[in-house]
């Protein structure tokens, strides 16, 4: 007889978090959560509906009457409570991300840590942000915008919830969170954190459900003043369009096709591993992934050899194994999307340097793909213009620095970019000409006070630090005669 282990147990999730309590779902649709490493069902989630969402919005609206008038210090104390409660569950949040999303454990931990750090970062941002300015007989104040709907994507659900929640609380907004339905295990832990933080009732609510049901209700409901969204361009566009009916304030964090410019003075031993980390972080399922590597034509041969040599660091494997570089894709749909782009790249005439179609050997179950590097890519090919959202890197050759900048900017996106080179003033000069929300020099790095967000189709508005808080504020001027 087969022994049933904890790994075989199917979890059941049936509650939302509304008005400071665990509330049974009114919605009845049940969705399976599938483990990406083997395609097995690991949880069943009862999804919320419009009525669950309206209940949460009503609770948030009621709470806003008081919370919207809190002082900086009162908000800071809530941020500290959230930080404490979520810090206590870092391991659980990381394990849930590994289990239901297939996040590589080392990276999943970094993501969860960044989420936890969003609370002290927001506290610092709030401290530095003047909420009242006066001159003569005029007083200008920054007021919380109202109830905010926070809608997140699956590739770093915990981080997005924390970032948006921290900024909203710092601004004095109450919230209804609609996490990605594919992240329900992580969300369950987050709900327990909110309960442990003992926030005033209704300040923070979570409804688990589908985007076109729970998300759409948030976008349409006149009692929601603001939507902060992380996800795809198509859904972002629909939110902008549908939100116009109730004049929603909107922040959209959308996709990318980020360039990495390798300058001709780059030291390849350092620059190529840095470029590959940018391309394959979070198994390539990252909005900021540096998926276009722009290489001086004179160094193309050496770069190709360096890429092949460095690929051992991006071994495919079980996400829970700390030696793994690239884990499975989140779903069958995502697996097929990557395959179709690899086929498209071949049809368009690009050459495969590493990887290719199909499952990697030994990983036939689940949604594993081969980390793939294309060479002989032209920037107008679909694989260089469209967001693939998987571990697929395009190497594009350039003749001059000006051409590299022109190729980098020749994209409908503008979220993130990187410049790799030894001459720092030159790297800075190149960085200053790239039309993206963030440009990193000599490798991936982060600063929780620096703004995050995109030019063009990569989005509208900014998150992080005081920029993130400002996105939840309205300005009021009082003038005395
Ligand atoms: P998605 O747009 O399919 O879903 C995102 C969220 O929107 C989910 O919670 C979903 O349920 C919800 N949603 C779907 N339809 C909706 C509707 N009609 N109204 C309201 N909400 C709706 O995106 P995804 O597949 O979860 O995430 C991948 C995308 O997210 C990629 O394009 C990626 O680049 C982008 N992304 C951007 C950032 C960033 O910071 N710029 C970060 C991570 C991911």
Coordinates of C-alpha atoms and ligand atoms in Angstrom, one line a residue:
X1 CA 0.0 0.0 0.0
X2 CA 1.3 3.5 -1.0
X3 CA 2.0 5.7 2.0
X4 CA 0.5 9.1 1.8
X5 CA 3.1 11.9 2.5
X6 CA 2.5 15.6 3.2
X7 CA 3.6 16.2 -0.4
X8 CA 0.6 14.2 -1.6
X9 CA -2.0 16.0 0.5
X10 CA -4.3 18.4 -1.3
X11 CA -4.8 21.6 0.5
X12 CA -8.1 23.4 0.6
X13 CA -8.5 27.2 0.6
X14 CA -12.0 28.6 1.1
X15 CA -11.7 31.9 2.8
X16 CA -10.9 35.5 2.1
X17 CA -9.8 38.1 4.6
X18 CA -12.5 40.8 4.9
X19 CA -13.0 43.4 7.7
X20 CA -10.4 41.8 9.9
X21 CA -11.9 38.2 9.7
X22 CA -11.5 35.0 7.7
X23 CA -14.7 35.0 5.6
X24 CA -16.1 31.9 3.7
X25 CA -16.2 32.5 0.0
X26 CA -19.6 33.4 -1.4
X27 CA -18.3 32.5 -4.9
X28 CA -18.5 28.8 -5.6
X29 CA -16.1 28.2 -8.5
X30 CA -13.3 25.9 -7.5
X31 CA -9.8 26.1 -9.1
X32 CA -7.0 23.6 -8.9
X33 CA -3.5 24.8 -8.0
X34 CA -1.0 22.7 -10.0
X35 CA 2.6 22.0 -9.0
X36 CA 4.8 23.1 -11.9
X37 CA 7.4 20.4 -11.3
X38 CA 5.1 17.5 -12.0
X39 CA 1.7 18.9 -13.0
X40 CA 0.0 17.4 -9.9
X41 CA -2.9 19.1 -8.2
X42 CA -1.7 20.4 -4.8
X43 CA -4.5 22.7 -3.7
X44 CA -8.1 23.5 -4.4
X45 CA -9.2 27.1 -4.1
X46 CA -12.8 28.4 -3.8
X47 CA -12.7 31.6 -5.8
X48 CA -14.4 34.8 -4.7
X49 CA -17.1 36.5 -6.7
X50 CA -18.4 40.1 -7.1
X51 CA -20.3 39.8 -3.9
X52 CA -17.2 38.9 -1.9
X53 CA -15.4 41.8 -3.6
X54 CA -18.2 44.3 -2.8
X55 CA -18.1 43.2 0.9
X56 CA -14.4 43.9 1.0
X57 CA -14.8 47.3 -0.7
X58 CA -17.5 48.2 1.8
X59 CA -15.2 47.3 4.7
X60 CA -12.3 49.3 3.2
X61 CA -14.6 52.3 2.6
X62 CA -15.8 52.2 6.2
X63 CA -12.2 51.9 7.6
X64 CA -11.0 54.8 5.4
X65 CA -13.2 57.2 7.3
X66 CA -10.8 56.8 10.2
X67 CA -7.6 55.5 8.7
X68 CA -7.6 58.2 6.0
X69 CA -7.1 60.8 8.8
X70 CA -4.2 59.1 10.6
X71 CA -0.9 60.8 11.3
X72 CA 2.4 59.8 9.8
X73 CA 3.4 58.2 13.1
X74 CA 0.2 56.1 13.3
X75 CA 0.8 54.8 9.7
X76 CA 4.5 54.1 10.5
X77 CA 3.4 52.0 13.5
X78 CA 1.1 49.9 11.2
X79 CA 4.0 49.5 8.8
X80 CA 6.2 48.2 11.6
X81 CA 3.5 45.8 12.7
X82 CA 3.2 44.5 9.1
X83 CA 6.9 44.2 8.8
X84 CA 7.1 42.2 12.0
X85 CA 4.2 39.8 11.1
X86 CA 5.5 39.2 7.6
X87 CA 9.1 38.8 8.7
X88 CA 8.0 36.0 11.0
X89 CA 6.8 34.0 8.0
X90 CA 9.6 34.4 5.5
X91 CA 10.3 30.7 5.3
X92 CA 6.7 29.8 4.8
X93 CA 6.3 32.4 2.1
X94 CA 9.4 31.2 0.3
X95 CA 8.3 27.5 0.5
X96 CA 4.9 28.4 -0.9
X97 CA 6.6 30.2 -3.8
X98 CA 8.8 27.3 -4.5
X99 CA 5.9 24.8 -4.3
X100 CA 3.1 26.5 -6.3
X101 CA 5.1 28.7 -8.7
X102 CA 8.3 26.6 -9.1
X103 CA 10.4 29.6 -8.0
X104 CA 14.1 28.7 -7.6
X105 CA 14.6 28.7 -3.8
X106 CA 17.5 31.2 -3.7
X107 CA 15.7 33.7 -5.9
X108 CA 12.3 33.1 -4.2
X109 CA 14.0 34.0 -0.9
X110 CA 15.4 37.2 -2.4
X111 CA 11.9 38.1 -3.6
X112 CA 10.3 37.5 -0.3
X113 CA 13.1 39.5 1.5
X114 CA 12.5 42.4 -0.9
X115 CA 8.8 42.2 -0.1
X116 CA 9.5 42.3 3.7
X117 CA 11.9 45.2 3.2
X118 CA 9.2 47.2 1.5
X119 CA 7.7 48.1 4.9
X120 CA 10.8 49.8 6.4
X121 CA 11.5 51.4 3.0
X122 CA 8.0 52.9 2.9
X123 CA 8.4 54.1 6.5
X124 CA 11.6 55.9 5.4
X125 CA 9.9 57.3 2.3
X126 CA 7.0 58.6 4.4
X127 CA 9.4 60.2 6.9
X128 CA 11.1 62.1 4.0
X129 CA 7.9 63.1 2.2
X130 CA 6.5 66.4 3.2
X131 CA 2.7 65.9 3.4
X132 CA 2.0 69.6 4.2
X133 CA 3.6 72.6 2.6
X134 CA 2.6 76.2 3.4
X135 CA 3.5 79.7 2.2
X136 CA 1.7 83.0 2.8
X137 CA -1.9 82.2 3.3
X138 CA -1.8 79.0 1.3
X139 CA -1.5 75.4 2.7
X140 CA -1.0 72.4 0.4
X141 CA -1.6 69.0 1.8
X142 CA -1.2 65.5 0.3
X143 CA -4.3 63.4 1.1
X144 CA -4.8 59.7 0.7
X145 CA -6.7 59.0 -2.5
X146 CA -9.2 56.6 -0.9
X147 CA -9.9 52.9 -1.2
X148 CA -7.2 51.2 -3.4
X149 CA -7.6 48.0 -5.3
X150 CA -4.2 46.2 -5.6
X151 CA -4.0 43.6 -8.3
X152 CA -0.9 41.4 -8.7
X153 CA 0.8 39.0 -11.1
X154 CA 2.0 35.5 -10.3
X155 CA 5.7 35.8 -10.9
X156 CA 6.5 37.6 -7.6
X157 CA 3.1 37.8 -5.9
X158 CA 4.4 38.3 -2.4
X159 CA 6.7 41.1 -3.4
X160 CA 4.0 42.9 -5.3
X161 CA 1.5 42.7 -2.5
X162 CA 4.1 44.0 0.0
X163 CA 5.2 46.9 -2.3
X164 CA 1.7 48.1 -3.0
X165 CA 0.4 47.5 0.5
X166 CA 3.3 49.4 2.1
X167 CA 2.9 52.4 -0.1
X168 CA -0.9 52.5 0.3
X169 CA -0.7 52.3 4.1
X170 CA 2.0 55.0 4.2
X171 CA -0.3 57.2 2.2
X172 CA -3.3 56.5 4.5
X173 CA -5.3 54.4 2.0
X174 CA -7.3 51.3 2.9
X175 CA -7.0 48.4 0.4
X176 CA -8.6 45.4 -1.2
X177 CA -6.0 43.1 -2.6
X178 CA -6.7 40.8 -5.5
X179 CA -3.6 38.5 -5.7
X180 CA -2.9 36.4 -8.7
X181 CA -5.2 33.3 -8.5
X182 CA -2.2 31.2 -9.3
X183 CA -0.5 32.3 -6.0
X184 CA -3.2 31.2 -3.6
X185 CA -0.8 29.3 -1.2
X186 CA 1.4 32.4 -0.8
X187 CA -1.7 34.5 -0.4
X188 CA -3.0 32.2 2.4
X189 CA 0.2 32.8 4.3
X190 CA -0.1 36.5 3.7
X191 CA -3.7 36.5 5.1
X192 CA -2.4 34.9 8.2
X193 CA 0.3 37.6 8.5
X194 CA -2.4 40.3 8.2
X195 CA -4.4 38.6 11.0
X196 CA -1.2 38.4 13.1
X197 CA -0.5 42.1 12.5
X198 CA -3.8 43.0 14.2
X199 CA -4.6 46.0 11.9
X200 CA -7.7 48.1 12.4
X201 CA -10.6 46.2 10.9
X202 CA -11.2 46.8 7.2
X203 CA -7.9 48.6 6.5
X204 CA -6.5 45.6 4.6
X205 CA -8.7 43.0 2.8
X206 CA -7.8 40.2 0.5
X207 CA -10.2 38.5 -2.0
X208 CA -8.9 35.5 -3.9
X209 CA -10.5 35.2 -7.3
X210 CA -10.2 35.6 -11.0
X211 CA -9.2 38.8 -12.7
X212 CA -12.3 39.1 -14.9
X213 CA -14.5 38.6 -11.8
X214 CA -12.9 40.1 -8.7
X215 CA -10.4 42.3 -10.5
X216 CA -13.1 43.6 -12.9
X217 CA -15.4 44.5 -9.9
X218 CA -12.5 46.5 -8.3
X219 CA -12.0 48.4 -11.6
X220 CA -15.7 49.1 -12.1
X221 CA -16.7 49.9 -8.5
X222 CA -17.2 53.6 -7.8
X223 CA -16.1 53.2 -4.2
X224 CA -12.6 52.3 -5.3
X225 CA -10.6 55.4 -6.1
X226 CA -7.3 53.9 -7.2
X227 CA -6.0 50.7 -8.9
X228 CA -2.4 49.7 -8.6
X229 CA -1.8 46.8 -11.1
X230 CA 1.1 44.6 -11.9
X231 CA 0.6 42.3 -14.9
X232 CA 0.3 42.1 -18.7
X233 CA -0.1 45.0 -21.2
X234 CA -3.5 43.7 -22.4
X235 CA -5.1 43.6 -19.0
X236 CA -3.4 47.0 -18.1
X237 CA -5.0 48.5 -21.2
X238 CA -8.4 47.1 -20.2
X239 CA -8.0 48.5 -16.7
X240 CA -7.2 52.0 -18.1
X241 CA -10.2 51.9 -20.4
X242 CA -12.7 50.5 -17.9
X243 CA -11.4 52.5 -15.0
X244 CA -12.1 55.7 -16.9
X245 CA -15.8 55.3 -16.3
X246 CA -15.3 56.0 -12.6
X247 CA -12.2 58.2 -13.2
X248 CA -9.8 55.8 -11.4
X249 CA -6.3 56.9 -10.5
X250 CA -4.1 54.2 -12.0
X251 CA -0.6 52.8 -11.6
X252 CA 0.3 50.1 -14.2
X253 CA 3.5 48.0 -13.9
X254 CA 3.6 46.0 -17.1
X255 CA 5.9 44.0 -19.3
X256 CA 9.4 44.6 -20.7
X257 CA 11.9 43.5 -23.4
X258 CA 14.9 44.9 -21.6
X259 CA 18.2 45.6 -23.4
X260 CA 21.6 44.8 -21.9
X261 CA 24.3 46.9 -23.7
X262 CA 27.7 45.2 -23.5
X263 CA 30.2 47.9 -24.3
X264 CA 33.4 47.0 -26.1
X265 CA 35.6 47.5 -23.0
X266 CA 33.6 45.1 -20.9
X267 CA 35.6 42.3 -19.2
X268 CA 33.7 39.2 -20.4
X269 CA 34.5 37.0 -17.3
X270 CA 32.4 39.4 -15.3
X271 CA 30.1 40.9 -17.9
X272 CA 28.7 37.6 -19.4
X273 CA 27.6 36.0 -16.0
X274 CA 26.1 39.4 -15.2
X275 CA 24.2 39.5 -18.5
X276 CA 23.0 35.9 -18.0
X277 CA 21.7 36.6 -14.5
X278 CA 19.8 39.5 -15.9
X279 CA 18.3 37.3 -18.6
X280 CA 17.5 34.2 -16.6
X281 CA 16.6 35.6 -13.1
X282 CA 13.4 34.1 -11.8
X283 CA 13.7 31.4 -14.5
X284 CA 13.3 34.2 -17.1
X285 CA 9.7 34.9 -15.8
X286 CA 10.7 38.5 -14.8
X287 CA 9.3 41.7 -16.2
X288 CA 12.8 43.2 -15.9
X289 CA 14.6 40.3 -17.5
X290 CA 17.4 41.5 -19.8
X291 CA 16.4 39.5 -22.8
X292 CA 18.2 41.4 -25.5
X293 CA 22.0 41.3 -25.2
X294 CA 23.5 43.9 -27.5
X295 CA 27.1 43.0 -28.4
X296 CA 29.8 44.9 -30.4
X297 CA 30.2 43.0 -33.6
X298 CA 34.0 42.9 -33.1
X299 CA 33.5 40.9 -29.9
X300 CA 30.8 38.5 -31.1
X301 CA 32.9 35.4 -31.3
X302 CA 34.4 35.8 -27.8
X303 CA 30.9 36.6 -26.4
X304 CA 29.4 33.4 -27.8
X305 CA 32.2 31.3 -26.3
X306 CA 31.8 33.1 -23.0
X307 CA 28.1 32.4 -23.0
X308 CA 28.5 28.7 -23.6
X309 CA 31.1 28.5 -20.9
X310 CA 29.0 30.4 -18.3
X311 CA 25.7 28.4 -18.9
X312 CA 26.7 25.7 -16.3
X313 CA 25.5 28.3 -13.6
X314 CA 22.0 28.2 -15.1
X315 CA 21.4 24.5 -14.8
X316 CA 17.7 23.3 -14.9
X317 CA 16.6 21.6 -11.8
X318 CA 14.2 21.1 -8.9
X319 CA 13.3 24.6 -7.6
X320 CA 13.9 23.5 -4.0
X321 CA 17.5 22.5 -4.8
X322 CA 19.9 25.5 -4.0
X323 CA 22.1 24.5 -6.9
X324 CA 19.3 25.0 -9.4
X325 CA 19.6 28.1 -11.7
X326 CA 16.4 27.7 -13.8
X327 CA 13.2 26.1 -12.5
X328 CA 10.0 25.1 -14.3
X329 CA 7.6 27.6 -15.9
X330 CA 4.5 28.3 -13.9
X331 CA 2.0 26.5 -16.0
X332 CA 1.4 24.4 -19.1
X333 CA 0.2 27.5 -20.9
X334 CA 3.5 29.3 -20.1
X335 CA 5.5 26.2 -21.2
X336 CA 3.7 26.3 -24.5
X337 CA 4.2 30.0 -24.9
X338 CA 8.0 29.6 -24.6
X339 CA 8.0 26.7 -27.0
X340 CA 6.1 28.7 -29.6
X341 CA 8.6 31.6 -29.4
X342 CA 11.6 29.2 -29.7
X343 CA 9.9 27.8 -32.9
X344 CA 9.2 31.3 -34.1
X345 CA 12.9 32.4 -33.6
X346 CA 14.0 29.4 -35.7
X347 CA 11.5 30.2 -38.4
X348 CA 12.6 33.9 -38.4
X349 CA 16.2 32.8 -39.2
X350 CA 17.9 33.2 -35.8
X351 CA 20.3 30.5 -34.7
X352 CA 20.3 28.6 -31.5
X353 CA 23.6 28.8 -29.6
X354 CA 22.3 27.0 -26.5
X355 CA 19.0 25.2 -25.6
X356 CA 16.2 24.8 -28.1
X357 CA 12.7 23.2 -28.2
X358 CA 11.3 20.6 -25.8
X359 CA 11.9 19.5 -22.2
X360 CA 15.5 19.3 -20.9
X361 CA 16.7 15.7 -20.6
X362 CA 15.6 14.2 -17.3
X363 CA 12.9 16.8 -16.8
X364 CA 10.1 15.5 -19.0
X365 CA 7.4 15.9 -16.3
X366 CA 6.1 19.3 -15.4
X367 CA 6.8 22.6 -17.2
X368 CA 10.6 22.7 -17.5
X369 CA 12.1 24.3 -20.6
X370 CA 15.6 24.6 -21.9
X371 CA 17.3 28.0 -21.2
X372 CA 17.8 29.2 -24.7
X373 CA 20.2 31.7 -26.3
X374 CA 19.6 32.8 -29.9
X375 CA 22.3 34.4 -32.0
X376 CA 22.1 36.2 -35.3
X377 CA 19.0 38.0 -34.1
X378 CA 17.7 41.2 -35.8
X379 CA 16.0 43.6 -33.5
X380 CA 12.8 43.6 -35.7
X381 CA 12.3 39.9 -35.2
X382 CA 9.3 38.9 -33.0
X383 CA 11.6 37.2 -30.5
X384 CA 13.4 40.5 -30.1
X385 CA 10.3 42.7 -29.9
X386 CA 7.7 40.6 -28.0
X387 CA 7.9 39.7 -24.3
X388 CA 8.4 35.9 -24.1
X389 CA 8.5 35.8 -20.3
X390 CA 10.7 32.7 -20.1
X391 CA 14.5 31.9 -20.2
X392 CA 15.1 33.0 -23.8
X393 CA 17.9 35.4 -24.6
X394 CA 18.5 37.2 -27.9
X395 CA 22.0 38.2 -28.9
X396 CA 22.0 41.2 -31.2
X397 CA 25.2 42.6 -32.8
X398 CA 25.9 46.4 -33.2
X399 CA 28.5 48.4 -34.9
X400 CA 28.8 51.6 -32.9
X401 CA 27.8 53.0 -29.5
X402 CA 25.1 55.1 -31.1
X403 CA 23.7 52.1 -32.9
X404 CA 23.6 50.2 -29.6
X405 CA 21.6 53.0 -28.0
X406 CA 19.3 53.2 -31.0
X407 CA 18.6 49.4 -30.8
X408 CA 18.1 49.5 -27.1
X409 CA 15.4 52.2 -27.5
X410 CA 13.8 50.5 -30.5
X411 CA 11.2 48.7 -28.5
X412 CA 7.6 49.4 -27.5
X413 CA 8.7 48.7 -23.9
X414 CA 10.9 50.7 -21.5
X415 CA 11.0 49.1 -18.1
X416 CA 14.6 48.2 -17.3
X417 CA 18.0 48.2 -19.0
X418 CA 21.6 47.4 -18.2
X419 CA 25.0 48.8 -19.3
X420 CA 28.1 46.7 -18.9
X421 CA 31.6 48.2 -19.3
X422 CA 34.7 49.3 -17.5
X423 CA 34.8 53.0 -18.3
X424 CA 32.2 54.3 -15.8
X425 CA 31.7 57.8 -17.2
X426 CA 31.1 56.2 -20.6
X427 CA 28.7 53.7 -19.1
X428 CA 26.8 56.5 -17.4
X429 CA 26.7 58.5 -20.6
X430 CA 25.2 55.5 -22.4
X431 CA 22.7 54.9 -19.5
X432 CA 21.5 58.5 -19.6
X433 CA 20.4 58.0 -23.2
X434 CA 18.2 54.9 -22.6
X435 CA 14.5 55.5 -22.4
X436 CA 13.6 53.1 -19.6
X437 CA 12.4 53.5 -16.0
X438 CA 15.5 52.0 -14.6
X439 CA 19.0 51.4 -15.9
X440 CA 21.5 49.4 -13.9
X441 CA 25.3 49.7 -14.5
X442 CA 27.4 46.5 -14.3
X443 CA 24.8 44.1 -13.1
X444 CA 21.5 43.6 -11.4
X445 CA 21.1 45.7 -8.3
X446 CA 18.2 47.3 -6.3
X447 CA 17.5 50.3 -4.2
X448 CA 14.1 50.4 -2.4
X449 CA 14.0 54.2 -2.5
X450 CA 14.7 54.4 -6.3
X451 CA 11.5 54.5 -8.4
X452 CA 10.4 51.4 -10.4
X453 CA 8.1 51.7 -13.4
X454 CA 8.1 51.9 -17.2
X455 CA 8.2 54.2 -20.2
X456 CA 5.8 53.6 -23.0
X457 CA 4.0 50.2 -22.9
X458 CA 5.9 49.2 -19.7
X459 CA 3.4 51.1 -17.7
X460 CA 2.1 54.2 -16.1
X461 CA 3.4 55.7 -12.8
X462 CA 6.1 54.5 -10.3
X463 CA 6.4 52.3 -7.3
X464 CA 9.0 52.1 -4.5
X465 CA 10.0 54.6 -1.7
X466 CA 8.4 58.0 -1.8
X467 CA 7.5 57.7 -5.5
X468 CA 5.3 54.7 -4.6
X469 CA 3.6 56.6 -1.8
X470 CA 3.0 59.6 -4.0
X471 CA 1.0 57.4 -6.3
X472 CA -1.6 56.9 -3.6
X473 CA -1.9 60.6 -2.8
X474 CA -4.1 63.5 -4.0
X475 CA -3.1 67.2 -3.6
X476 CA -5.4 69.7 -1.8
X477 CA -4.7 73.4 -1.5
X478 CA -6.4 75.6 1.1
X479 CA -6.2 79.4 0.5
X480 CA -7.3 82.1 2.9
X481 CA -8.3 85.5 1.7
Ligands
LIG1 P1 -2.1 39.1 -16.2 O1 -2.3 40.5 -16.7 O2 -2.7 38.0 -16.9 O3 -2.7 39.1 -14.7 C1 -2.3 40.0 -13.7 C2 -3.4 40.1 -12.7 O4 -4.5 40.8 -13.3 C3 -3.9 38.8 -12.1 O5 -4.1 39.0 -10.7 C4 -5.2 38.6 -12.9 O6 -6.1 37.8 -12.2 C5 -5.7 40.0 -13.0 N1 -6.6 40.3 -14.1 C6 -6.8 39.5 -15.3 N2 -7.8 40.0 -16.0 C7 -8.3 41.1 -15.3 C8 -9.3 42.1 -15.6 N3 -10.0 42.0 -16.7 N4 -9.5 43.1 -14.7 C9 -8.7 43.2 -13.6 N5 -7.7 42.3 -13.3 C10 -7.5 41.3 -14.1 O7 -0.5 39.0 -16.0 P2 0.3 37.7 -15.4 O8 0.3 36.7 -16.5 O9 -0.2 37.4 -14.1 O10 1.7 38.3 -15.3 C11 2.7 38.4 -16.3 C12 2.8 39.8 -16.8 O11 3.1 40.7 -15.8 C13 4.0 40.0 -17.8 O12 3.6 40.8 -18.9 C14 5.0 40.7 -16.9 O13 6.0 41.5 -17.6 C15 4.2 41.6 -16.1 N6 4.9 42.0 -14.9 C16 5.3 43.3 -14.7 C17 6.0 43.7 -13.6 C18 6.4 45.1 -13.4 O14 6.8 45.5 -12.3 N7 6.4 46.0 -14.4 C19 6.3 42.7 -12.6 C20 5.9 41.4 -12.8 C21 5.2 41.1 -14.0

